[in-house]
């Protein structure tokens, strides 16, 4: 098993990226981890103690967080992100992981790694936190701003395979994000998608509302990237504001500070529930190779969890399973 990691992508690269790789290398000595990036910046971070299962692949360029994705990928063919994608395309790596520019990673997936035959639009599929700590797999949450009903159908099939293969779910429940739970609710896209999902070989439970997601009203949430990304940013903002409010409220008086001391274990548990680092990364499903997107602010823990996810997906032959299912329907 060989996994390529973009050492230069993300807010804390390369320092925390390397730290996460070192932790993963110690836990899974059977996995070769390829750090792709500027060796002059990466190698000193090992302090002369590079593990045997970590190798370096030197690159001279980096795609920045604010660069236009298509231009950056086409012009910077020697960037760490693009070279990692080339390793996957050429089967010299079983997966790649990056915390870099999301648009550039999607472009790398499309132009470098390539789509699976029969897939019209790959989808970004992160986990949304739930109160029972199980989570909801949501796709698409930003890879494609526009979608057709057929795209949502493919998202549902890919998500069902991912949930079953990687998370061990038996017959996962698929819900369609909508403004109400009634069958004929929504816009033209969701109405047409509803009919297709009803006929698909999945456990489709109908429309679901965003307000019910924290209680895990479904196991897989299907939506177009525009609506999905707005929902995701709203959830992130609400969680951040809530934690700030609680911190300020508990620090106001001596009594509230004493209350905070009593409540601290529960508050830490709440923060953990809403922490993206617990999930590590989101796969770009529908590509001809495994591509994982980490949050831009990922720390060592998130990188290690992303490597864990990649290992599980590789062992479960996720890409091959999606190819077989979609190929059989096209």
Short mmCIF file of C-alpha atoms in Angstrom, two decimals:
data_model
loop_
_atom_site.label_atom_id
_atom_site.label_comp_id
_atom_site.label_asym_id
_atom_site.label_seq_id
_atom_site.Cartn_x
_atom_site.Cartn_y
_atom_site.Cartn_z
CA UNK A 1 0.00 0.00 0.00
CA UNK A 2 1.47 3.32 -1.11
CA UNK A 3 -0.08 6.72 -0.28
CA UNK A 4 1.12 10.07 -1.64
CA UNK A 5 0.75 13.12 0.60
CA UNK A 6 0.94 16.72 -0.63
CA UNK A 7 3.46 18.09 1.88
CA UNK A 8 3.04 21.72 0.77
CA UNK A 9 -0.77 22.08 0.81
CA UNK A 10 -2.66 23.61 3.72
CA UNK A 11 -2.31 26.35 6.31
CA UNK A 12 0.19 24.40 8.43
CA UNK A 13 2.34 22.86 5.70
CA UNK A 14 4.83 21.37 5.71
CA UNK A 15 5.37 21.18 9.50
CA UNK A 16 2.13 19.59 10.74
CA UNK A 17 1.75 17.57 7.54
CA UNK A 18 5.08 15.90 8.22
CA UNK A 19 4.19 15.41 11.88
CA UNK A 20 0.97 13.62 10.91
CA UNK A 21 2.86 11.45 8.44
CA UNK A 22 5.40 10.50 11.11
CA UNK A 23 2.62 9.45 13.49
CA UNK A 24 0.97 7.41 10.74
CA UNK A 25 4.27 5.82 9.73
CA UNK A 26 4.81 4.60 13.29
CA UNK A 27 1.30 3.13 13.55
CA UNK A 28 1.20 1.49 10.11
CA UNK A 29 4.71 0.30 9.19
CA UNK A 30 3.22 -1.80 6.35
CA UNK A 31 2.21 1.38 4.47
CA UNK A 32 4.66 3.40 2.36
CA UNK A 33 4.01 7.13 2.71
CA UNK A 34 5.35 9.36 -0.04
CA UNK A 35 5.78 13.02 0.94
CA UNK A 36 5.57 15.14 -2.21
CA UNK A 37 7.11 18.59 -1.87
CA UNK A 38 10.22 20.70 -1.55
CA UNK A 39 12.81 18.43 0.09
CA UNK A 40 14.76 21.47 1.33
CA UNK A 41 11.74 22.40 3.46
CA UNK A 42 10.60 18.88 4.34
CA UNK A 43 13.78 16.91 5.09
CA UNK A 44 14.98 19.02 8.07
CA UNK A 45 11.68 18.32 9.82
CA UNK A 46 12.70 14.68 10.29
CA UNK A 47 15.73 15.76 12.38
CA UNK A 48 17.71 12.87 10.95
CA UNK A 49 15.10 10.28 12.02
CA UNK A 50 13.18 9.54 8.81
CA UNK A 51 11.28 6.23 9.11
CA UNK A 52 12.01 3.47 6.61
CA UNK A 53 8.43 3.56 5.26
CA UNK A 54 8.53 7.30 4.45
CA UNK A 55 10.00 8.45 1.14
CA UNK A 56 10.39 11.90 -0.40
CA UNK A 57 9.43 13.05 -3.88
CA UNK A 58 10.91 16.46 -4.67
CA UNK A 59 8.88 19.20 -6.37
CA UNK A 60 9.74 22.85 -7.00
CA UNK A 61 6.30 24.44 -7.16
CA UNK A 62 3.32 25.00 -4.86
CA UNK A 63 -0.29 25.86 -5.74
CA UNK A 64 -1.43 28.63 -3.40
CA UNK A 65 -4.85 28.78 -1.70
CA UNK A 66 -6.03 31.76 -3.76
CA UNK A 67 -4.84 30.69 -7.22
CA UNK A 68 -7.34 30.08 -10.01
CA UNK A 69 -7.62 26.26 -10.07
CA UNK A 70 -7.50 25.40 -13.78
CA UNK A 71 -4.71 27.86 -14.61
CA UNK A 72 -2.68 26.75 -11.60
CA UNK A 73 -2.90 23.05 -12.42
CA UNK A 74 -2.06 23.60 -16.09
CA UNK A 75 0.82 25.99 -15.46
CA UNK A 76 2.32 24.32 -12.40
CA UNK A 77 2.78 20.76 -13.58
CA UNK A 78 5.70 20.45 -11.16
CA UNK A 79 3.65 21.41 -8.10
CA UNK A 80 3.32 19.06 -5.15
CA UNK A 81 -0.41 18.58 -5.70
CA UNK A 82 -0.16 17.80 -9.41
CA UNK A 83 2.80 15.45 -8.98
CA UNK A 84 0.92 13.54 -6.27
CA UNK A 85 -1.97 13.19 -8.73
CA UNK A 86 0.41 11.90 -11.38
CA UNK A 87 1.62 9.21 -8.98
CA UNK A 88 -1.98 8.01 -8.61
CA UNK A 89 -2.67 8.18 -12.35
CA UNK A 90 0.46 6.17 -13.12
CA UNK A 91 -0.43 3.61 -10.39
CA UNK A 92 2.73 4.46 -8.47
CA UNK A 93 0.50 5.38 -5.53
CA UNK A 94 -2.79 3.86 -4.41
CA UNK A 95 -4.12 7.17 -3.10
CA UNK A 96 -3.24 10.84 -2.61
CA UNK A 97 -4.06 13.24 0.22
CA UNK A 98 -3.94 17.05 0.16
CA UNK A 99 -5.01 19.92 2.44
CA UNK A 100 -4.41 22.41 -0.36
CA UNK A 101 -6.65 24.51 -2.64
CA UNK A 102 -9.96 22.59 -2.99
CA UNK A 103 -10.66 23.81 -6.51
CA UNK A 104 -7.15 22.94 -7.63
CA UNK A 105 -7.45 19.48 -6.11
CA UNK A 106 -10.74 18.91 -7.95
CA UNK A 107 -9.07 20.07 -11.16
CA UNK A 108 -6.12 17.78 -10.49
CA UNK A 109 -8.56 14.94 -10.02
CA UNK A 110 -10.31 15.66 -13.31
CA UNK A 111 -7.34 16.60 -15.51
CA UNK A 112 -4.58 14.47 -13.99
CA UNK A 113 -6.12 11.45 -12.25
CA UNK A 114 -9.16 11.34 -14.55
CA UNK A 115 -12.80 10.31 -14.08
CA UNK A 116 -14.07 6.77 -13.90
CA UNK A 117 -15.84 5.64 -17.05
CA UNK A 118 -19.53 6.46 -16.78
CA UNK A 119 -19.11 9.14 -14.11
CA UNK A 120 -20.29 12.57 -15.27
CA UNK A 121 -19.32 14.61 -12.18
CA UNK A 122 -17.08 13.52 -9.29
CA UNK A 123 -18.36 14.63 -5.89
CA UNK A 124 -16.74 15.93 -2.70
CA UNK A 125 -18.06 13.78 0.16
CA UNK A 126 -17.16 14.97 3.68
CA UNK A 127 -18.69 13.69 6.90
CA UNK A 128 -21.08 15.98 8.77
CA UNK A 129 -21.08 15.61 12.57
CA UNK A 130 -24.14 14.21 14.36
CA UNK A 131 -25.13 14.09 18.00
CA UNK A 132 -24.67 10.30 18.14
CA UNK A 133 -21.07 10.66 16.84
CA UNK A 134 -21.82 8.46 13.80
CA UNK A 135 -21.97 11.25 11.22
CA UNK A 136 -23.70 11.75 7.88
CA UNK A 137 -21.83 11.35 4.59
CA UNK A 138 -22.81 14.32 2.42
CA UNK A 139 -22.23 14.77 -1.31
CA UNK A 140 -21.76 16.95 -3.16
CA UNK A 141 -20.60 19.76 -0.85
CA UNK A 142 -18.76 21.98 -3.28
CA UNK A 143 -17.02 20.17 -6.11
CA UNK A 144 -19.77 21.13 -8.60
CA UNK A 145 -21.93 24.22 -8.17
CA UNK A 146 -24.48 23.04 -10.73
CA UNK A 147 -25.92 19.56 -11.06
CA UNK A 148 -28.41 17.56 -13.09
CA UNK A 149 -30.77 14.92 -11.66
CA UNK A 150 -28.54 12.20 -13.15
CA UNK A 151 -25.56 13.59 -11.22
CA UNK A 152 -27.46 13.35 -7.93
CA UNK A 153 -28.33 9.75 -8.79
CA UNK A 154 -24.65 8.93 -9.29
CA UNK A 155 -23.78 10.70 -6.03
CA UNK A 156 -26.29 8.49 -4.22
CA UNK A 157 -24.87 5.29 -5.69
CA UNK A 158 -21.27 6.28 -4.98
CA UNK A 159 -22.15 7.41 -1.46
CA UNK A 160 -23.92 4.14 -0.73
CA UNK A 161 -20.89 2.16 -1.86
CA UNK A 162 -18.53 4.32 0.21
CA UNK A 163 -20.68 4.04 3.34
CA UNK A 164 -20.90 0.27 2.96
CA UNK A 165 -17.29 -0.42 1.99
CA UNK A 166 -15.45 2.07 4.20
CA UNK A 167 -17.82 2.53 7.14
CA UNK A 168 -19.36 -0.95 7.23
CA UNK A 169 -22.99 0.21 6.92
CA UNK A 170 -25.55 -2.39 5.91
CA UNK A 171 -28.13 -0.82 3.59
CA UNK A 172 -27.38 2.85 4.45
CA UNK A 173 -30.28 5.32 4.30
CA UNK A 174 -30.10 7.92 1.52
CA UNK A 175 -31.86 11.26 1.93
CA UNK A 176 -32.30 14.14 -0.54
CA UNK A 177 -31.71 17.64 0.90
CA UNK A 178 -34.86 19.69 0.46
CA UNK A 179 -36.99 22.46 1.96
CA UNK A 180 -39.57 19.96 3.23
CA UNK A 181 -40.06 16.22 3.62
CA UNK A 182 -43.09 15.95 1.33
CA UNK A 183 -42.53 14.06 -1.92
CA UNK A 184 -43.27 16.90 -4.36
CA UNK A 185 -41.39 19.63 -2.46
CA UNK A 186 -38.44 21.56 -3.88
CA UNK A 187 -37.24 22.94 -7.18
CA UNK A 188 -37.13 21.27 -10.58
CA UNK A 189 -33.78 19.62 -9.79
CA UNK A 190 -34.90 17.93 -6.57
CA UNK A 191 -38.27 16.88 -8.00
CA UNK A 192 -36.61 15.17 -10.97
CA UNK A 193 -33.87 13.67 -8.79
CA UNK A 194 -36.49 12.28 -6.39
CA UNK A 195 -38.02 10.17 -9.16
CA UNK A 196 -34.62 8.77 -10.18
CA UNK A 197 -33.58 8.00 -6.61
CA UNK A 198 -36.84 6.15 -5.96
CA UNK A 199 -36.01 3.75 -8.78
CA UNK A 200 -32.32 3.28 -7.92
CA UNK A 201 -30.87 0.19 -6.17
CA UNK A 202 -30.34 2.14 -2.92
CA UNK A 203 -32.20 2.60 0.37
CA UNK A 204 -33.79 5.95 -0.52
CA UNK A 205 -35.91 7.34 2.36
CA UNK A 206 -37.08 10.54 0.63
CA UNK A 207 -36.54 14.23 1.31
CA UNK A 208 -34.79 15.43 4.48
CA UNK A 209 -34.40 18.91 5.95
CA UNK A 210 -31.10 20.45 7.06
CA UNK A 211 -32.42 21.05 10.59
CA UNK A 212 -32.70 17.30 11.19
CA UNK A 213 -29.17 16.34 10.11
CA UNK A 214 -27.54 16.63 13.55
CA UNK A 215 -29.94 13.90 14.69
CA UNK A 216 -28.82 11.71 11.74
CA UNK A 217 -32.07 11.68 9.83
CA UNK A 218 -30.20 9.78 7.11
CA UNK A 219 -26.81 8.11 6.63
CA UNK A 220 -26.08 9.71 3.26
CA UNK A 221 -27.22 13.21 2.25
CA UNK A 222 -27.52 14.03 -1.46
CA UNK A 223 -27.53 17.61 -2.78
CA UNK A 224 -26.02 19.84 -5.44
CA UNK A 225 -22.71 21.50 -4.56
CA UNK A 226 -24.17 25.02 -4.31
CA UNK A 227 -26.84 24.19 -1.72
CA UNK A 228 -24.54 21.74 0.03
CA UNK A 229 -21.67 24.17 0.45
CA UNK A 230 -23.97 26.88 1.82
CA UNK A 231 -25.36 24.38 4.34
CA UNK A 232 -21.84 23.28 5.35
CA UNK A 233 -20.58 26.85 5.88
CA UNK A 234 -23.71 27.68 7.90
CA UNK A 235 -23.12 24.67 10.15
CA UNK A 236 -19.44 25.55 10.62
CA UNK A 237 -20.28 29.16 11.44
CA UNK A 238 -23.01 28.20 13.90
CA UNK A 239 -20.74 25.74 15.71
CA UNK A 240 -17.94 28.31 15.96
CA UNK A 241 -20.27 31.06 17.22
CA UNK A 242 -21.84 28.71 19.77
CA UNK A 243 -18.48 27.76 21.26
CA UNK A 244 -17.44 31.43 21.42
CA UNK A 245 -20.71 32.36 23.14
CA UNK A 246 -20.32 29.59 25.74
CA UNK A 247 -16.71 30.58 26.42
CA UNK A 248 -17.68 34.22 26.99
CA UNK A 249 -20.77 33.34 29.06
CA UNK A 250 -18.90 31.00 31.40
CA UNK A 251 -16.16 33.57 31.99
CA UNK A 252 -18.40 36.44 33.12
CA UNK A 253 -18.57 35.90 36.91
CA UNK A 254 -17.15 33.70 39.64
CA UNK A 255 -20.33 31.60 39.65
CA UNK A 256 -20.24 31.02 35.90
CA UNK A 257 -16.55 30.12 36.14
CA UNK A 258 -17.37 27.52 38.78
CA UNK A 259 -20.17 26.24 36.56
CA UNK A 260 -17.71 26.03 33.67
CA UNK A 261 -15.38 23.86 35.77
CA UNK A 262 -18.26 21.44 36.40
CA UNK A 263 -19.40 21.48 32.77
CA UNK A 264 -15.94 21.29 31.20
CA UNK A 265 -16.03 17.54 30.36
CA UNK A 266 -19.37 17.96 28.56
CA UNK A 267 -18.19 21.09 26.75
CA UNK A 268 -15.09 19.26 25.55
CA UNK A 269 -17.30 16.42 24.33
CA UNK A 270 -19.47 18.91 22.42
CA UNK A 271 -16.42 20.51 20.82
CA UNK A 272 -15.16 17.07 19.79
CA UNK A 273 -18.49 16.26 18.16
CA UNK A 274 -18.19 19.35 15.96
CA UNK A 275 -14.46 18.94 15.21
CA UNK A 276 -13.64 18.31 11.54
CA UNK A 277 -10.24 16.85 12.59
CA UNK A 278 -12.04 13.78 13.95
CA UNK A 279 -12.97 12.77 10.39
CA UNK A 280 -9.67 13.63 8.74
CA UNK A 281 -10.62 14.09 5.11
CA UNK A 282 -13.28 13.88 2.43
CA UNK A 283 -12.93 11.68 -0.67
CA UNK A 284 -13.49 12.95 -4.18
CA UNK A 285 -15.69 10.10 -5.37
CA UNK A 286 -15.90 9.21 -9.04
CA UNK A 287 -12.23 9.55 -9.98
CA UNK A 288 -10.04 6.84 -11.45
CA UNK A 289 -8.05 6.69 -8.24
CA UNK A 290 -8.46 7.59 -4.60
CA UNK A 291 -8.12 11.34 -3.88
CA UNK A 292 -8.70 12.64 -0.34
CA UNK A 293 -9.23 16.31 0.59
CA UNK A 294 -8.20 17.48 4.06
CA UNK A 295 -9.47 20.72 5.60
CA UNK A 296 -7.11 23.63 4.89
CA UNK A 297 -6.45 24.07 8.61
CA UNK A 298 -5.69 20.39 9.20
CA UNK A 299 -3.24 19.56 11.96
CA UNK A 300 -1.19 16.39 12.48
CA UNK A 301 -4.19 14.53 13.91
CA UNK A 302 -6.30 15.30 10.83
CA UNK A 303 -3.51 14.15 8.49
CA UNK A 304 -3.10 10.89 10.39
CA UNK A 305 -6.87 10.29 10.31
CA UNK A 306 -6.87 10.98 6.56
CA UNK A 307 -4.21 8.32 6.08
CA UNK A 308 -6.32 5.92 8.16
CA UNK A 309 -9.31 6.61 5.90
CA UNK A 310 -7.23 6.10 2.77
CA UNK A 311 -5.94 2.76 4.05
CA UNK A 312 -9.48 1.56 4.73
CA UNK A 313 -10.73 2.66 1.30
CA UNK A 314 -7.81 0.99 -0.47
CA UNK A 315 -8.35 -2.28 1.40
CA UNK A 316 -12.07 -2.16 0.59
CA UNK A 317 -11.30 -1.58 -3.13
CA UNK A 318 -13.57 1.46 -3.12
CA UNK A 319 -12.61 2.80 -6.55
CA UNK A 320 -12.99 -0.61 -8.17
CA UNK A 321 -16.41 -1.10 -6.56
CA UNK A 322 -17.70 2.27 -7.83
CA UNK A 323 -16.33 1.52 -11.30
CA UNK A 324 -18.08 -1.86 -11.38
CA UNK A 325 -21.45 -0.45 -10.22
CA UNK A 326 -21.50 2.66 -12.41
CA UNK A 327 -20.00 0.81 -15.37
CA UNK A 328 -22.72 -1.80 -15.13
CA UNK A 329 -25.42 0.89 -15.29
CA UNK A 330 -23.96 2.98 -18.12
#
